[in-house]
Tab-separated table of C-alpha atoms and ligand atoms in Angstrom:
chain	number	residue	atom	x	y	z
A	1	MET	CA	-12.639	18.305	18.191
A	2	ILE	CA	-13.759	15.234	16.068
A	3	ARG	CA	-13.574	15.225	12.529
A	4	ARG	CA	-16.358	12.856	11.358
A	5	ARG	CA	-17.009	14.249	7.421
A	6	ILE	CA	-13.807	12.231	5.417
A	7	GLY	CA	-13.717	13.191	1.693
A	8	VAL	CA	-11.554	10.274	0.403
A	9	LEU	CA	-10.410	10.710	-2.979
A	10	GLY	CA	-10.660	7.005	-4.520
A	11	GLY	CA	-13.382	5.082	-3.945
A	12	GLY	CA	-11.952	1.349	-4.592
A	13	GLN	CA	-11.566	-1.026	-2.234
A	14	LEU	CA	-9.133	0.598	0.422
A	15	GLY	CA	-11.989	3.138	0.431
A	16	GLN	CA	-14.837	0.706	0.963
A	17	MET	CA	-12.610	-1.337	3.665
A	18	LEU	CA	-12.058	2.666	5.586
A	19	GLY	CA	-15.918	3.466	5.240
A	20	GLN	CA	-16.643	0.149	6.775
A	21	ALA	CA	-14.245	0.639	9.724
A	22	GLY	CA	-15.506	4.203	9.799
A	23	VAL	CA	-19.325	3.379	10.468
A	24	SER	CA	-18.700	1.914	13.970
A	25	LEU	CA	-17.152	5.265	14.753
A	26	ALA	CA	-19.568	7.552	13.042
A	27	ALA	CA	-17.546	8.752	10.340
A	28	GLU	CA	-19.362	9.884	7.249
A	29	PHE	CA	-17.419	9.200	4.166
A	30	ILE	CA	-17.982	11.221	0.615
A	31	PHE	CA	-15.308	9.473	-2.016
A	32	LEU	CA	-14.543	11.300	-4.820
A	33	ASP	CA	-13.925	9.004	-8.014
A	34	PRO	CA	-14.400	8.986	-11.901
A	35	ALA	CA	-15.724	5.686	-11.934
A	36	GLU	CA	-19.698	4.876	-12.724
A	37	THR	CA	-19.916	2.334	-9.308
A	38	PRO	CA	-17.027	2.834	-7.144
A	39	SER	CA	-16.063	-0.411	-4.660
A	40	ALA	CA	-16.896	2.194	-1.871
A	41	ARG	CA	-20.419	3.266	-3.101
A	42	HIS	CA	-21.691	1.409	-0.486
A	43	VAL	CA	-20.395	3.020	1.991
A	44	GLY	CA	-20.296	6.528	1.516
A	45	ARG	CA	-21.532	8.953	-0.733
A	46	HIS	CA	-19.834	8.891	-4.090
A	47	LEU	CA	-18.983	12.211	-5.852
A	48	ARG	CA	-18.475	11.444	-9.450
A	49	ALA	CA	-15.441	13.529	-10.532
A	50	GLY	CA	-11.580	12.989	-12.013
A	51	PHE	CA	-8.742	13.346	-9.668
A	52	ALA	CA	-8.025	16.649	-11.165
A	53	ASP	CA	-11.056	18.150	-11.903
A	54	ALA	CA	-10.808	21.674	-9.867
A	55	ALA	CA	-14.216	21.683	-9.567
A	56	GLY	CA	-14.781	18.353	-7.903
A	57	ALA	CA	-11.709	18.378	-5.663
A	58	ALA	CA	-13.529	21.887	-4.252
A	59	THR	CA	-17.002	20.413	-3.841
A	60	LEU	CA	-15.063	17.784	-1.808
A	61	ALA	CA	-13.188	19.868	0.312
A	62	ALA	CA	-16.115	22.270	1.398
A	63	ALA	CA	-18.049	18.754	2.225
A	64	CYS	CA	-15.685	17.515	4.705
A	65	ASP	CA	-13.449	18.192	7.964
A	66	VAL	CA	-10.802	16.268	6.809
A	67	VAL	CA	-9.378	14.809	2.966
A	68	THR	CA	-7.596	11.855	2.686
A	69	TYR	CA	-6.730	9.406	-0.174
A	70	GLU	CA	-7.044	5.806	-0.910
A	71	PHE	CA	-3.717	6.049	-3.712
A	72	GLU	CA	-0.797	7.739	-4.673
A	73	HIS	CA	-0.782	8.592	-7.992
A	74	LEU	CA	-3.163	11.713	-7.465
A	75	ASP	CA	-2.682	15.203	-8.918
A	76	LEU	CA	-0.620	17.001	-7.021
A	77	PRO	CA	-1.465	20.453	-7.690
A	78	THR	CA	-5.471	19.829	-6.807
A	79	VAL	CA	-4.854	17.626	-3.637
A	80	GLN	CA	-2.414	21.128	-2.814
A	81	ALA	CA	-5.652	22.790	-3.757
A	82	ILE	CA	-7.606	21.098	-1.206
A	83	ALA	CA	-5.624	21.594	1.334
A	84	THR	CA	-5.889	25.359	1.819
A	85	THR	CA	-9.192	25.200	2.415
A	86	THR	CA	-9.559	21.704	4.464
A	87	GLU	CA	-7.286	19.549	6.126
A	88	VAL	CA	-5.750	16.920	3.915
A	89	HIS	CA	-3.896	13.734	5.669
A	90	PRO	CA	-1.244	12.434	4.774
A	91	SER	CA	0.198	15.849	3.828
A	92	PRO	CA	0.474	17.510	0.615
A	93	ARG	CA	4.552	16.646	1.288
A	94	ALA	CA	4.074	13.414	2.367
A	95	LEU	CA	1.871	12.538	-1.210
A	96	LYS	CA	4.804	14.957	-2.962
A	97	ILE	CA	8.226	12.750	-1.873
A	98	VAL	CA	6.025	9.453	-1.937
A	99	GLN	CA	4.587	9.682	-5.076
A	100	ASP	CA	7.617	9.832	-7.128
A	101	ARG	CA	9.979	7.716	-7.079
A	102	ILE	CA	13.389	9.953	-7.566
A	103	ARG	CA	12.257	12.043	-4.434
A	104	GLN	CA	11.614	8.867	-2.257
A	105	LYS	CA	14.877	7.394	-2.617
A	106	GLU	CA	16.593	10.895	-2.471
A	107	PHE	CA	14.006	11.336	0.699
A	108	LEU	CA	15.082	7.747	2.225
A	109	ALA	CA	18.452	8.606	1.709
A	110	ALA	CA	19.048	11.655	3.265
A	111	ALA	CA	17.045	10.372	6.395
A	112	GLY	CA	19.760	7.760	6.477
A	113	ILE	CA	17.826	4.990	5.660
A	114	ALA	CA	18.388	1.393	4.079
A	115	ILE	CA	18.105	1.405	0.255
A	116	ALA	CA	19.679	-0.424	-2.693
A	117	PRO	CA	21.803	2.007	-4.401
A	118	PHE	CA	20.196	3.814	-6.936
A	119	ALA	CA	20.120	6.539	-9.467
A	120	ALA	CA	17.747	9.109	-10.985
A	121	ILE	CA	17.420	8.828	-14.778
A	122	THR	CA	16.342	11.364	-16.662
A	123	SER	CA	18.312	10.927	-20.042
A	124	ALA	CA	19.926	8.310	-22.366
A	125	ALA	CA	23.253	9.164	-20.982
A	126	ASP	CA	22.324	9.211	-17.395
A	127	LEU	CA	21.390	5.096	-18.234
A	128	THR	CA	24.466	4.014	-19.748
A	129	ALA	CA	26.477	5.900	-16.962
A	130	ALA	CA	24.033	4.553	-14.280
A	131	VAL	CA	24.365	0.771	-15.823
A	132	ALA	CA	27.813	0.892	-15.586
A	133	THR	CA	28.498	2.064	-12.081
A	134	LEU	CA	25.200	-0.080	-9.913
A	135	GLY	CA	26.240	-2.981	-12.401
A	136	THR	CA	23.313	-5.288	-13.379
A	137	PRO	CA	21.490	-6.630	-13.030
A	138	CYS	CA	19.537	-3.685	-11.953
A	139	LEU	CA	15.958	-2.679	-12.420
A	140	LEU	CA	14.790	0.578	-14.086
A	141	LYS	CA	11.446	1.853	-12.781
A	142	THR	CA	9.079	4.746	-13.496
A	143	ALA	CA	9.544	7.457	-11.272
A	144	ARG	CA	5.568	7.812	-11.980
A	145	ASP	CA	2.344	5.928	-11.584
A	146	GLY	CA	3.907	2.650	-11.280
A	147	TYR	CA	2.491	-0.167	-9.173
A	148	ASP	CA	1.353	-3.604	-8.763
A	149	GLY	CA	5.160	-4.458	-11.125
A	150	LYS	CA	3.674	-2.172	-14.007
A	151	GLY	CA	6.888	0.158	-15.669
A	152	GLN	CA	9.023	-1.789	-14.402
A	153	ARG	CA	12.282	-3.549	-16.115
A	154	LEU	CA	14.951	-6.024	-15.472
A	155	ILE	CA	18.191	-4.891	-17.101
A	156	ARG	CA	20.275	-8.326	-17.372
A	157	ASP	CA	23.119	-6.988	-19.540
A	158	PRO	CA	24.152	-3.353	-20.227
A	159	LEU	CA	23.557	-4.166	-23.482
A	160	HIS	CA	19.753	-4.355	-23.374
A	161	ALA	CA	19.516	-0.844	-21.402
A	162	ALA	CA	18.477	1.616	-24.367
A	163	ALA	CA	15.553	-1.364	-25.419
A	164	ALA	CA	14.408	-0.620	-21.616
A	165	TRP	CA	14.051	2.706	-21.620
A	166	ALA	CA	12.462	3.061	-24.455
A	167	GLU	CA	9.827	0.153	-23.241
A	168	LEU	CA	9.217	2.696	-20.532
A	169	GLN	CA	8.681	5.794	-23.072
A	170	GLN	CA	11.884	7.319	-21.901
A	171	GLN	CA	10.213	8.231	-18.748
A	172	ARG	CA	11.595	9.809	-15.570
A	173	CYS	CA	13.103	7.138	-13.616
A	174	VAL	CA	15.351	5.637	-11.046
A	175	LEU	CA	17.644	2.729	-11.501
A	176	GLU	CA	18.384	0.462	-8.709
A	177	THR	CA	20.413	-2.453	-8.050
A	178	PHE	CA	18.668	-5.890	-7.954
A	179	VAL	CA	18.642	-7.115	-4.304
A	180	THR	CA	18.903	-10.939	-3.592
A	181	PHE	CA	16.406	-10.761	-0.524
A	182	SER	CA	16.184	-13.929	1.406
A	183	ARG	CA	12.003	-12.556	1.378
A	184	GLU	CA	9.564	-9.521	1.639
A	185	LEU	CA	8.294	-8.042	4.506
A	186	SER	CA	6.050	-4.907	5.113
A	187	LEU	CA	5.312	-2.370	7.953
A	188	VAL	CA	2.125	-1.372	8.898
A	189	SER	CA	2.002	1.639	11.262
A	190	THR	CA	-0.552	4.644	11.822
A	191	ARG	CA	0.358	7.794	13.493
A	192	GLY	CA	-1.870	10.022	15.208
A	193	ARG	CA	-2.153	13.660	15.402
A	194	ASP	CA	-0.799	13.598	18.801
A	195	GLY	CA	2.260	11.848	17.538
A	196	ALA	CA	1.334	8.526	19.016
A	197	VAL	CA	2.597	5.813	16.969
A	198	VAL	CA	1.066	2.395	16.890
A	199	PHE	CA	2.941	-0.771	14.312
A	200	HIS	CA	1.581	-3.991	13.607
A	201	PRO	CA	3.774	-6.950	13.512
A	202	LEU	CA	6.375	-7.270	10.242
A	203	ALA	CA	3.794	-9.730	7.828
A	204	VAL	CA	5.674	-11.850	5.391
A	205	ASN	CA	4.889	-11.036	1.788
A	206	HIS	CA	4.398	-13.509	-1.667
A	207	HIS	CA	4.419	-11.588	-5.179
A	208	ARG	CA	3.296	-13.667	-8.704
A	209	ASP	CA	3.403	-11.528	-12.053
A	210	GLY	CA	4.047	-8.368	-9.271
A	211	ILE	CA	0.771	-8.562	-7.719
A	212	LEU	CA	0.526	-9.226	-3.755
A	213	ARG	CA	-1.058	-12.912	-3.706
A	214	LEU	CA	-0.337	-13.708	-0.364
A	215	SER	CA	0.681	-12.292	2.915
A	216	ARG	CA	1.401	-14.634	6.561
A	217	ALA	CA	1.450	-12.416	9.834
A	218	PRO	CA	2.895	-11.917	12.217
A	219	ALA	CA	5.567	-13.345	9.602
A	220	PRO	CA	7.270	-16.228	11.328
A	221	ASP	CA	10.871	-16.349	12.301
A	222	VAL	CA	10.757	-12.709	12.761
A	223	THR	CA	13.339	-11.831	16.220
A	224	ALA	CA	12.474	-8.666	18.457
A	225	ALA	CA	15.097	-7.193	16.875
A	226	LEU	CA	14.134	-7.368	13.608
A	227	GLN	CA	11.153	-5.522	14.362
A	228	THR	CA	12.473	-2.827	16.354
A	229	GLN	CA	15.026	-2.579	13.330
A	230	ALA	CA	11.794	-1.721	11.271
A	231	GLU	CA	9.786	0.073	13.773
A	232	THR	CA	12.645	2.208	14.084
A	233	MET	CA	12.805	3.435	10.327
A	234	ALA	CA	8.914	3.729	10.526
A	235	ARG	CA	9.104	5.957	13.543
A	236	ARG	CA	12.005	8.123	11.837
A	237	LEU	CA	10.144	8.829	8.782
A	238	LEU	CA	6.553	9.422	10.345
A	239	ASN	CA	8.390	11.582	12.356
A	240	GLU	CA	10.039	13.785	9.602
A	241	LEU	CA	7.130	13.979	7.588
A	242	ALA	CA	4.776	14.950	11.242
A	243	TYR	CA	2.622	12.336	9.360
A	244	VAL	CA	-1.283	11.484	10.203
A	245	GLY	CA	-2.363	8.020	8.828
A	246	THR	CA	-1.653	4.930	8.229
A	247	PHE	CA	1.804	4.585	6.348
A	248	THR	CA	3.764	1.537	4.683
A	249	ILE	CA	6.686	0.338	4.193
A	250	GLU	CA	7.941	-2.562	2.110
A	251	PHE	CA	11.355	-4.089	2.988
A	252	PHE	CA	13.626	-6.624	1.442
A	253	HIS	CA	14.643	-9.326	4.366
A	254	VAL	CA	18.863	-9.538	3.432
A	255	GLY	CA	20.832	-11.273	6.102
A	256	ASP	CA	19.673	-9.916	9.636
A	257	ALA	CA	19.347	-6.720	8.061
A	258	LEU	CA	16.006	-4.708	6.281
A	259	ILE	CA	16.446	-3.040	3.050
A	260	VAL	CA	13.503	-0.341	2.109
A	261	ASN	CA	11.820	-1.432	-0.775
A	262	GLU	CA	9.273	1.153	-1.407
A	263	LEU	CA	6.689	3.641	0.884
A	264	ALA	CA	2.734	3.338	0.900
A	265	PRO	CA	1.201	6.500	2.129
A	266	ARG	CA	-1.719	4.733	2.885
A	267	VAL	CA	-3.290	1.554	4.192
A	268	HIS	CA	-1.774	-1.223	2.476
A	269	ASN	CA	-3.260	-4.590	0.705
A	270	SER	CA	-0.658	-6.279	2.804
A	271	GLY	CA	-2.090	-5.058	6.056
A	272	HIS	CA	-5.625	-6.221	5.028
A	273	TRP	CA	-4.831	-9.650	7.647
A	274	THR	CA	-5.534	-6.882	10.177
A	275	ILE	CA	-9.310	-6.407	9.675
A	276	GLU	CA	-9.638	-10.205	11.763
A	277	GLY	CA	-6.273	-10.385	12.637
A	278	ALA	CA	-5.613	-7.687	15.221
A	279	VAL	CA	-7.454	-5.930	17.759
A	280	THR	CA	-7.495	-2.685	15.978
A	281	SER	CA	-7.194	-2.426	11.968
A	282	GLN	CA	-5.094	-0.296	9.807
A	283	PHE	CA	-8.139	0.822	8.292
A	284	GLU	CA	-9.527	1.809	11.918
A	285	ASN	CA	-6.524	3.661	12.756
A	286	HIS	CA	-6.343	5.324	10.261
A	287	VAL	CA	-10.047	7.031	10.734
A	288	ARG	CA	-8.893	7.471	14.247
A	289	ALA	CA	-6.287	9.143	13.210
A	290	LEU	CA	-8.084	11.430	10.866
A	291	MET	CA	-10.755	12.209	13.338
A	292	GLY	CA	-8.197	12.800	16.010
A	293	LEU	CA	-9.405	9.557	18.502
A	294	PRO	CA	-7.085	7.918	20.407
A	295	LEU	CA	-4.778	5.216	18.045
A	296	GLY	CA	-6.035	1.534	19.155
A	297	ASP	CA	-4.172	-1.776	19.912
A	298	PRO	CA	-1.787	-3.383	16.768
A	299	ALA	CA	-1.878	-6.495	17.906
A	300	ALA	CA	-2.413	-9.889	16.664
A	301	THR	CA	-4.864	-11.887	17.895
A	302	GLY	CA	-3.478	-15.124	16.443
A	303	HIS	CA	-2.075	-16.648	13.024
A	304	ALA	CA	-3.194	-14.632	10.065
A	305	ALA	CA	-2.793	-14.979	6.128
A	306	MET	CA	-4.585	-12.478	3.712
A	307	VAL	CA	-5.280	-14.385	-0.237
A	308	ASN	CA	-5.828	-11.979	-2.752
A	309	ILE	CA	-8.715	-12.999	-4.988
A	310	VAL	CA	-6.763	-11.860	-9.006
A	311	GLY	CA	-8.263	-11.512	-12.384
A	312	THR	CA	-11.067	-15.075	-11.764
A	313	PHE	CA	-13.471	-15.133	-8.506
A	314	PRO	CA	-13.347	-18.303	-7.073
A	315	ASP	CA	-16.743	-20.268	-6.036
A	316	ARG	CA	-18.100	-18.130	-3.458
A	317	HIS	CA	-20.403	-21.041	-1.825
A	318	ARG	CA	-17.234	-23.210	-1.829
A	319	LEU	CA	-14.890	-20.694	-0.023
A	320	LEU	CA	-17.300	-19.847	2.111
A	321	ALA	CA	-18.079	-22.902	3.044
A	322	LEU	CA	-14.544	-23.613	4.341
A	323	PRO	CA	-14.336	-22.834	8.366
A	324	GLY	CA	-13.101	-19.757	9.481
A	325	VAL	CA	-12.734	-18.062	5.499
A	326	HIS	CA	-13.416	-14.284	5.913
A	327	LEU	CA	-14.363	-12.826	2.210
A	328	HIS	CA	-13.826	-9.100	1.437
A	329	ASP	CA	-15.352	-8.888	-2.205
A	330	TYR	CA	-15.118	-5.676	-4.161
A	331	GLY	CA	-17.281	-5.921	-6.244
A	332	LYS	CA	-15.705	-5.689	-9.590
A	333	THR	CA	-15.330	-7.564	-12.705
A	334	GLU	CA	-13.205	-9.696	-13.802
A	335	ARG	CA	-10.450	-9.077	-15.455
A	336	PRO	CA	-6.841	-10.368	-15.665
A	337	GLY	CA	-5.033	-8.918	-13.327
A	338	ARG	CA	-7.374	-7.366	-11.719
A	339	LYS	CA	-7.461	-7.557	-7.556
A	340	LEU	CA	-11.293	-8.771	-6.867
A	341	GLY	CA	-10.996	-9.528	-3.508
A	342	HIS	CA	-9.401	-11.066	-1.046
A	343	VAL	CA	-10.091	-13.529	1.472
A	344	THR	CA	-8.813	-13.382	5.673
A	345	ILE	CA	-8.315	-16.569	7.607
A	346	VAL	CA	-6.695	-16.306	11.310
A	347	ASP	CA	-6.131	-19.514	13.697
A	348	PRO	CA	-5.090	-19.307	17.198
A	349	THR	CA	-1.874	-21.623	16.006
A	350	ALA	CA	0.652	-22.228	13.046
A	351	SER	CA	-0.187	-25.392	12.002
A	352	GLY	CA	-3.906	-24.684	11.945
A	353	LEU	CA	-3.464	-21.370	9.695
A	354	GLU	CA	-1.810	-23.605	7.283
A	355	GLN	CA	-3.913	-26.164	6.986
A	356	ARG	CA	-6.523	-23.589	6.617
A	357	LEU	CA	-4.616	-21.949	3.834
A	358	ALA	CA	-4.307	-25.092	2.274
A	359	ALA	CA	-8.408	-24.917	1.832
A	360	VAL	CA	-8.761	-21.461	0.390
A	361	LEU	CA	-5.292	-21.971	-1.690
A	362	ALA	CA	-6.973	-25.494	-3.319
A	363	LEU	CA	-9.999	-23.048	-4.396
A	364	ILE	CA	-8.019	-19.628	-5.250
A	365	GLU	CA	-5.100	-20.955	-7.178
B	401	AMP	P1	7.688	-2.509	-6.689
B	401	AMP	O1	6.672	-1.887	-7.468
B	401	AMP	O2	9.012	-1.703	-6.198
B	401	AMP	O3	7.042	-2.830	-4.939
B	401	AMP	O4	8.178	-3.777	-7.160
B	401	AMP	C1	7.737	-4.959	-7.573
B	401	AMP	C2	8.198	-6.153	-7.342
B	401	AMP	O5	9.284	-6.787	-8.033
B	401	AMP	C3	8.950	-6.133	-5.448
B	401	AMP	O6	7.724	-6.648	-4.302
B	401	AMP	C4	9.788	-7.114	-5.917
B	401	AMP	O7	9.462	-8.467	-5.729
B	401	AMP	C5	10.625	-7.402	-6.999
B	401	AMP	N1	11.616	-6.132	-6.965
B	401	AMP	C6	11.459	-4.553	-6.781
B	401	AMP	N2	12.434	-4.082	-6.515
B	401	AMP	C7	13.829	-4.718	-6.833
B	401	AMP	C8	15.160	-4.541	-6.170
B	401	AMP	N3	15.395	-3.683	-6.249
B	401	AMP	N4	15.358	-6.210	-6.289
B	401	AMP	C9	14.659	-7.345	-6.308
B	401	AMP	N5	13.646	-7.583	-6.740
B	401	AMP	C10	13.136	-5.879	-6.705
């Protein structure tokens, strides 16, 4: 059975790119989103409702063969209610684990995956004890709703722990050791309904103010052993979750090893390069998995870089006059720290990519 009618919780840029990928497979999308003009409205129907709106969720479920989501900060009971009538992928169990940092860390630890030492924090006493055990510097992160570096405090001195927790409104948190890494890498993979798994090459990611600015893929200087290390972890987690769809792991690269920073149960910003830079994109493979179709080749077709457009939009004429530039405009109004679009460039050679990238960065930075 081919499931053509796909419901998506969230109609932002990830929904927009999912919809674009789905057009060529004759998928039909409905995006549930409370915004008046969500980015994805041009590539499917827009059902305007809140994410915890039971009636909206029921309407979506009734109109679709399968429901997915483009962000994880969802109301779990609403997603579980949808799943009583309509398939939801990734599963509500995967969502429940990943959307909460405490559950996510405990899941990773139980699966034997390398992570930074951590402690669950639910009281001031927990925090005092954990700072003493883990030492400083360490990072306090809210268990829920953190993204783009929001909801995090670096604790350099035990004396500052109480203030950090107060700033985070004494919410449930995780405390983790500060990792001294050489770089940040991410692996985007997709698991199909038949259990087949495909992996894109690792990407290297550069953040500023907690926001992803630049990814290069395939990441330079990745040995076959390192790629295999990442894939082995991903396969174990995907199989353990009986996962269907695209899945992202963000890693810290330390020496020859990978330490998992966090998981995302969805297509990911660090995989946007795959639209023009891979045989099959992360978005198309997610749609294929939802529809029950075979997954496509995830291999890179050249050297790719993806640059996020954050806060203010550069001159579109000058940007598009650069050779080889692929612009993705999310149609959003400018706001400091907001992701408004991205640019991807692909070149047959690493040096050629760097030349093109320098020209793009000169306009975007
Ligand atoms: P996150 O929201 O957990 O992905 O964190 C955002 C960014 O903060 C990461 O991309 C890292 O650059 C940095 N970061 C997060 N956790 C740690 C850690 N344990 N040690 C060092 N840097 C971290």
